[in-house]
């Protein structure tokens, strides 16, 4: 029995030794082959010459760097940011309004473009006296990091209806581009009311019905003192803005179309901002559950707007709705005339 065990052990050792020697011979032979290949075909011969089609475009590398830095921005040092040529820039375009017109959706959709960087939060620099008194340097610090070739965009819907804002923006940049997104005025007013109503309900507070707020009980006419009504009179505010900026510096976005068919509206904005056409149908997909379009940045990252977007509006008395539409009609006609864009509003 002992003899058999010894014989079995010698056989196993022989097999193991053969495997080790075979591996060594293979590595030696492979190293020699690599050495010979390097003599025949050095690495530098495999690289594409400068300017050839095989070279990765600089803008592609920059976008990859930007994505990497975006994911790790909070851990980035100033030295790293300088190394990647990232800077903070004042906006070259501002979404000035209008409230409940689709300003957030527009900003998020424009951020699909590789040349656009958005300020994530509403800064309220020009409409807030305390913020404005802090100066442009404070405003600049609120902007995101970007590459020099990119443009920064911010949005604050209160800008459109605040008297001091046009002059303040003009003093900062008289050639800035201004984006104004609007919806059918009555629909916008109901949406405005719905947002306030939801806030009241969260705090267990009561709130008047929409019909009670939009109609003056003394005159039975439309209550123009109600802010949701005033904000929908677009010409009232646009005429004030035109005292400082020519109409050519404004682009009017159809907020209703942005909900149902966003791509054509985004293409028009790309043209207005002199950006190459980059946003495509690939970047937008309809979410049946949410009831509106979501964003597809790349194969790894998609995004829908916050759940507070697309609220269900309360039912409004039809006669009140028609009264509002008749009230807004002459203002709408003037708005079409000033902007050169007609909407299918009643």
mmCIF file of C-alpha atoms in Angstrom, residues 18-242:
data_model
loop_
_atom_site.group_PDB
_atom_site.id
_atom_site.type_symbol
_atom_site.label_atom_id
_atom_site.label_comp_id
_atom_site.label_asym_id
_atom_site.label_seq_id
_atom_site.Cartn_x
_atom_site.Cartn_y
_atom_site.Cartn_z
ATOM 1 C CA UNK A 18 5.690 19.614 -16.540
ATOM 2 C CA UNK A 19 2.987 22.294 -16.305
ATOM 3 C CA UNK A 20 5.361 24.753 -14.616
ATOM 4 C CA UNK A 21 8.110 24.201 -17.175
ATOM 5 C CA UNK A 22 5.598 24.509 -20.034
ATOM 6 C CA UNK A 23 4.390 27.814 -18.691
ATOM 7 C CA UNK A 24 7.913 29.147 -18.390
ATOM 8 C CA UNK A 25 8.758 28.129 -21.978
ATOM 9 C CA UNK A 26 5.557 29.835 -23.189
ATOM 10 C CA UNK A 27 6.363 33.094 -21.419
ATOM 11 C CA UNK A 28 9.921 33.139 -22.732
ATOM 12 C CA UNK A 29 8.766 32.437 -26.265
ATOM 13 C CA UNK A 30 6.004 35.117 -26.030
ATOM 14 C CA UNK A 31 8.451 37.738 -24.726
ATOM 15 C CA UNK A 32 10.801 37.037 -27.591
ATOM 16 C CA UNK A 33 7.961 37.373 -30.083
ATOM 17 C CA UNK A 34 6.875 40.714 -28.576
ATOM 18 C CA UNK A 35 10.436 41.985 -28.751
ATOM 19 C CA UNK A 36 10.613 41.070 -32.413
ATOM 20 C CA UNK A 37 7.239 42.708 -33.112
ATOM 21 C CA UNK A 38 8.335 45.911 -31.440
ATOM 22 C CA UNK A 39 11.375 46.071 -33.702
ATOM 23 C CA UNK A 40 9.228 45.586 -36.813
ATOM 24 C CA UNK A 41 6.192 47.715 -35.739
ATOM 25 C CA UNK A 42 7.012 50.281 -33.032
ATOM 26 C CA UNK A 43 4.164 51.926 -31.094
ATOM 27 C CA UNK A 44 4.634 55.304 -32.731
ATOM 28 C CA UNK A 45 3.790 53.784 -36.110
ATOM 29 C CA UNK A 46 0.377 52.764 -34.762
ATOM 30 C CA UNK A 47 -0.576 56.315 -33.755
ATOM 31 C CA UNK A 48 -2.556 58.391 -36.260
ATOM 32 C CA UNK A 49 -0.726 61.482 -37.498
ATOM 33 C CA UNK A 50 -1.917 64.814 -36.111
ATOM 34 C CA UNK A 51 -5.051 66.043 -37.828
ATOM 35 C CA UNK A 52 -5.951 62.650 -39.297
ATOM 36 C CA UNK A 53 -9.460 61.206 -39.163
ATOM 37 C CA UNK A 54 -8.376 58.685 -36.545
ATOM 38 C CA UNK A 55 -7.746 61.411 -33.972
ATOM 39 C CA UNK A 56 -10.451 61.894 -31.328
ATOM 40 C CA UNK A 57 -11.967 65.391 -31.758
ATOM 41 C CA UNK A 58 -11.146 67.828 -28.985
ATOM 42 C CA UNK A 59 -14.816 68.627 -28.295
ATOM 43 C CA UNK A 60 -15.473 64.915 -27.696
ATOM 44 C CA UNK A 61 -12.699 64.744 -25.127
ATOM 45 C CA UNK A 62 -13.969 67.920 -23.496
ATOM 46 C CA UNK A 63 -17.476 66.520 -23.144
ATOM 47 C CA UNK A 64 -16.074 63.376 -21.540
ATOM 48 C CA UNK A 65 -14.069 65.500 -19.122
ATOM 49 C CA UNK A 66 -17.116 67.627 -18.350
ATOM 50 C CA UNK A 67 -19.214 64.552 -17.589
ATOM 51 C CA UNK A 68 -16.492 63.138 -15.356
ATOM 52 C CA UNK A 69 -16.112 66.412 -13.496
ATOM 53 C CA UNK A 70 -19.859 66.836 -13.155
ATOM 54 C CA UNK A 71 -20.059 63.526 -11.363
ATOM 55 C CA UNK A 72 -17.229 64.441 -9.016
ATOM 56 C CA UNK A 73 -17.580 68.216 -8.866
ATOM 57 C CA UNK A 74 -18.093 68.406 -5.140
ATOM 58 C CA UNK A 75 -14.740 66.728 -4.586
ATOM 59 C CA UNK A 76 -12.872 68.817 -7.174
ATOM 60 C CA UNK A 77 -10.204 71.242 -6.032
ATOM 61 C CA UNK A 78 -9.551 74.617 -7.633
ATOM 62 C CA UNK A 79 -6.323 73.248 -9.060
ATOM 63 C CA UNK A 80 -8.203 70.414 -10.791
ATOM 64 C CA UNK A 81 -10.737 72.866 -12.207
ATOM 65 C CA UNK A 82 -7.966 75.080 -13.596
ATOM 66 C CA UNK A 83 -6.266 72.038 -15.077
ATOM 67 C CA UNK A 84 -9.425 71.174 -17.028
ATOM 68 C CA UNK A 85 -9.961 74.818 -18.114
ATOM 69 C CA UNK A 86 -13.292 75.098 -16.281
ATOM 70 C CA UNK A 87 -14.478 78.579 -15.410
ATOM 71 C CA UNK A 88 -17.593 80.372 -14.177
ATOM 72 C CA UNK A 89 -19.301 82.618 -16.708
ATOM 73 C CA UNK A 90 -22.134 85.113 -16.520
ATOM 74 C CA UNK A 91 -25.225 84.000 -18.449
ATOM 75 C CA UNK A 92 -25.350 84.829 -22.142
ATOM 76 C CA UNK A 93 -29.055 83.940 -22.152
ATOM 77 C CA UNK A 94 -31.731 84.176 -19.459
ATOM 78 C CA UNK A 95 -35.165 82.585 -19.300
ATOM 79 C CA UNK A 96 -37.060 85.568 -17.890
ATOM 80 C CA UNK A 97 -40.495 83.933 -17.573
ATOM 81 C CA UNK A 98 -43.269 83.454 -17.524
ATOM 82 C CA UNK A 99 -44.346 81.794 -14.269
ATOM 83 C CA UNK A 100 -46.151 78.490 -14.962
ATOM 84 C CA UNK A 101 -45.253 78.823 -18.623
ATOM 85 C CA UNK A 102 -42.768 75.940 -18.590
ATOM 86 C CA UNK A 103 -39.537 77.662 -17.566
ATOM 87 C CA UNK A 104 -38.142 74.631 -15.713
ATOM 88 C CA UNK A 105 -38.969 72.247 -18.560
ATOM 89 C CA UNK A 106 -37.326 74.591 -21.070
ATOM 90 C CA UNK A 107 -34.149 74.949 -18.995
ATOM 91 C CA UNK A 108 -33.813 71.202 -18.438
ATOM 92 C CA UNK A 109 -34.404 70.428 -22.109
ATOM 93 C CA UNK A 110 -31.857 73.002 -23.252
ATOM 94 C CA UNK A 111 -29.297 71.401 -20.931
ATOM 95 C CA UNK A 112 -29.414 68.387 -23.273
ATOM 96 C CA UNK A 113 -27.242 70.459 -25.607
ATOM 97 C CA UNK A 114 -23.499 69.881 -25.003
ATOM 98 C CA UNK A 115 -22.784 73.612 -25.390
ATOM 99 C CA UNK A 116 -25.304 74.657 -22.705
ATOM 100 C CA UNK A 117 -24.708 74.694 -18.956
ATOM 101 C CA UNK A 118 -27.606 75.564 -16.650
ATOM 102 C CA UNK A 119 -27.806 77.137 -13.225
ATOM 103 C CA UNK A 120 -29.606 74.462 -11.220
ATOM 104 C CA UNK A 121 -31.474 76.816 -8.881
ATOM 105 C CA UNK A 122 -33.361 80.053 -9.463
ATOM 106 C CA UNK A 123 -30.865 82.709 -8.445
ATOM 107 C CA UNK A 124 -33.299 85.654 -8.124
ATOM 108 C CA UNK A 125 -30.466 88.124 -8.530
ATOM 109 C CA UNK A 126 -32.194 90.842 -10.544
ATOM 110 C CA UNK A 127 -35.627 90.737 -8.847
ATOM 111 C CA UNK A 128 -34.400 90.578 -5.245
ATOM 112 C CA UNK A 129 -32.983 93.851 -3.875
ATOM 113 C CA UNK A 130 -30.915 92.119 -1.195
ATOM 114 C CA UNK A 131 -29.316 89.761 -3.715
ATOM 115 C CA UNK A 132 -28.759 92.539 -6.250
ATOM 116 C CA UNK A 133 -26.986 94.679 -3.681
ATOM 117 C CA UNK A 134 -24.452 91.856 -3.239
ATOM 118 C CA UNK A 135 -23.107 92.644 -6.692
ATOM 119 C CA UNK A 136 -22.289 90.857 -9.928
ATOM 120 C CA UNK A 137 -19.423 88.920 -8.321
ATOM 121 C CA UNK A 138 -21.950 87.245 -6.006
ATOM 122 C CA UNK A 139 -24.125 86.461 -9.040
ATOM 123 C CA UNK A 140 -21.158 84.957 -10.876
ATOM 124 C CA UNK A 141 -20.380 82.680 -7.937
ATOM 125 C CA UNK A 142 -23.905 81.237 -8.239
ATOM 126 C CA UNK A 143 -23.201 80.113 -11.792
ATOM 127 C CA UNK A 144 -22.017 76.565 -12.632
ATOM 128 C CA UNK A 145 -18.555 75.704 -13.920
ATOM 129 C CA UNK A 146 -18.296 75.465 -17.695
ATOM 130 C CA UNK A 147 -15.827 75.337 -20.566
ATOM 131 C CA UNK A 148 -15.087 78.653 -22.326
ATOM 132 C CA UNK A 149 -16.955 77.568 -25.479
ATOM 133 C CA UNK A 150 -20.158 76.773 -23.537
ATOM 134 C CA UNK A 151 -22.916 79.221 -22.663
ATOM 135 C CA UNK A 152 -24.507 79.531 -19.241
ATOM 136 C CA UNK A 153 -28.290 79.919 -18.917
ATOM 137 C CA UNK A 154 -30.303 80.697 -15.813
ATOM 138 C CA UNK A 155 -34.043 81.108 -15.251
ATOM 139 C CA UNK A 156 -36.108 83.072 -12.759
ATOM 140 C CA UNK A 157 -39.764 83.523 -13.811
ATOM 141 C CA UNK A 158 -40.249 86.521 -11.514
ATOM 142 C CA UNK A 159 -37.870 88.524 -13.737
ATOM 143 C CA UNK A 160 -40.577 89.088 -16.360
ATOM 144 C CA UNK A 161 -43.036 90.863 -14.053
ATOM 145 C CA UNK A 162 -40.584 92.810 -11.838
ATOM 146 C CA UNK A 163 -40.181 96.456 -12.904
ATOM 147 C CA UNK A 164 -36.502 96.853 -11.955
ATOM 148 C CA UNK A 165 -35.237 93.755 -13.748
ATOM 149 C CA UNK A 166 -34.937 94.914 -17.407
ATOM 150 C CA UNK A 167 -32.735 97.878 -16.526
ATOM 151 C CA UNK A 168 -30.584 95.789 -14.183
ATOM 152 C CA UNK A 169 -29.992 93.111 -16.800
ATOM 153 C CA UNK A 170 -29.273 95.784 -19.413
ATOM 154 C CA UNK A 171 -26.564 97.283 -17.189
ATOM 155 C CA UNK A 172 -24.915 93.876 -16.883
ATOM 156 C CA UNK A 173 -25.140 92.921 -20.561
ATOM 157 C CA UNK A 174 -27.034 95.005 -23.100
ATOM 158 C CA UNK A 175 -26.666 92.323 -25.807
ATOM 159 C CA UNK A 176 -27.910 89.365 -23.736
ATOM 160 C CA UNK A 177 -30.463 86.998 -25.287
ATOM 161 C CA UNK A 178 -33.818 86.698 -23.549
ATOM 162 C CA UNK A 179 -36.101 83.666 -23.630
ATOM 163 C CA UNK A 180 -39.783 84.074 -22.795
ATOM 164 C CA UNK A 181 -41.962 80.964 -22.644
ATOM 165 C CA UNK A 182 -45.725 81.508 -22.596
ATOM 166 C CA UNK A 183 -48.884 79.411 -22.493
ATOM 167 C CA UNK A 184 -52.508 80.147 -23.337
ATOM 168 C CA UNK A 185 -53.250 82.877 -20.742
ATOM 169 C CA UNK A 186 -56.310 81.291 -19.119
ATOM 170 C CA UNK A 187 -54.602 77.907 -18.827
ATOM 171 C CA UNK A 188 -51.546 79.610 -17.322
ATOM 172 C CA UNK A 189 -53.709 81.432 -14.766
ATOM 173 C CA UNK A 190 -55.393 78.178 -13.703
ATOM 174 C CA UNK A 191 -51.980 76.514 -13.390
ATOM 175 C CA UNK A 192 -50.767 79.437 -11.273
ATOM 176 C CA UNK A 193 -53.782 79.076 -8.996
ATOM 177 C CA UNK A 194 -53.278 75.297 -8.751
ATOM 178 C CA UNK A 195 -49.711 75.667 -7.509
ATOM 179 C CA UNK A 196 -50.744 78.101 -4.783
ATOM 180 C CA UNK A 197 -53.722 75.909 -3.847
ATOM 181 C CA UNK A 198 -51.475 72.877 -3.426
ATOM 182 C CA UNK A 199 -49.174 74.851 -1.141
ATOM 183 C CA UNK A 200 -52.113 75.964 0.997
ATOM 184 C CA UNK A 201 -53.454 72.424 1.283
ATOM 185 C CA UNK A 202 -50.067 71.123 2.418
ATOM 186 C CA UNK A 203 -50.257 73.594 5.300
ATOM 187 C CA UNK A 204 -53.897 72.675 6.019
ATOM 188 C CA UNK A 205 -55.016 76.165 5.043
ATOM 189 C CA UNK A 206 -58.194 77.053 3.212
ATOM 190 C CA UNK A 207 -58.156 78.892 -0.115
ATOM 191 C CA UNK A 208 -60.845 80.491 -2.240
ATOM 192 C CA UNK A 209 -62.076 78.852 -5.411
ATOM 193 C CA UNK A 210 -60.519 80.027 -8.663
ATOM 194 C CA UNK A 211 -63.818 81.544 -9.813
ATOM 195 C CA UNK A 212 -64.026 83.643 -6.633
ATOM 196 C CA UNK A 213 -60.558 85.084 -7.174
ATOM 197 C CA UNK A 214 -60.680 85.890 -10.901
ATOM 198 C CA UNK A 215 -64.025 87.709 -10.817
ATOM 199 C CA UNK A 216 -64.561 90.977 -8.949
ATOM 200 C CA UNK A 217 -67.764 90.407 -6.996
ATOM 201 C CA UNK A 218 -68.604 94.131 -7.015
ATOM 202 C CA UNK A 219 -68.389 94.634 -10.779
ATOM 203 C CA UNK A 220 -68.740 91.021 -12.012
ATOM 204 C CA UNK A 221 -65.773 91.750 -14.285
ATOM 205 C CA UNK A 222 -62.368 90.070 -14.437
ATOM 206 C CA UNK A 223 -60.362 90.931 -11.346
ATOM 207 C CA UNK A 224 -57.129 92.454 -12.657
ATOM 208 C CA UNK A 225 -55.855 92.875 -9.107
ATOM 209 C CA UNK A 226 -55.486 89.097 -8.861
ATOM 210 C CA UNK A 227 -51.836 88.350 -9.634
ATOM 211 C CA UNK A 228 -52.563 85.207 -11.674
ATOM 212 C CA UNK A 229 -54.674 87.333 -14.035
ATOM 213 C CA UNK A 230 -52.156 90.186 -14.285
ATOM 214 C CA UNK A 231 -49.263 87.839 -15.078
ATOM 215 C CA UNK A 232 -51.176 86.462 -18.081
ATOM 216 C CA UNK A 233 -51.411 89.938 -19.651
ATOM 217 C CA UNK A 234 -48.092 89.409 -21.429
ATOM 218 C CA UNK A 235 -48.073 92.704 -23.359
ATOM 219 C CA UNK A 236 -48.251 94.705 -20.115
ATOM 220 C CA UNK A 237 -44.781 93.481 -19.133
ATOM 221 C CA UNK A 238 -43.219 92.959 -22.553
ATOM 222 C CA UNK A 239 -43.762 96.612 -23.478
ATOM 223 C CA UNK A 240 -41.754 97.606 -20.407
ATOM 224 C CA UNK A 241 -38.910 95.277 -21.415
ATOM 225 C CA UNK A 242 -38.882 96.801 -24.910
#
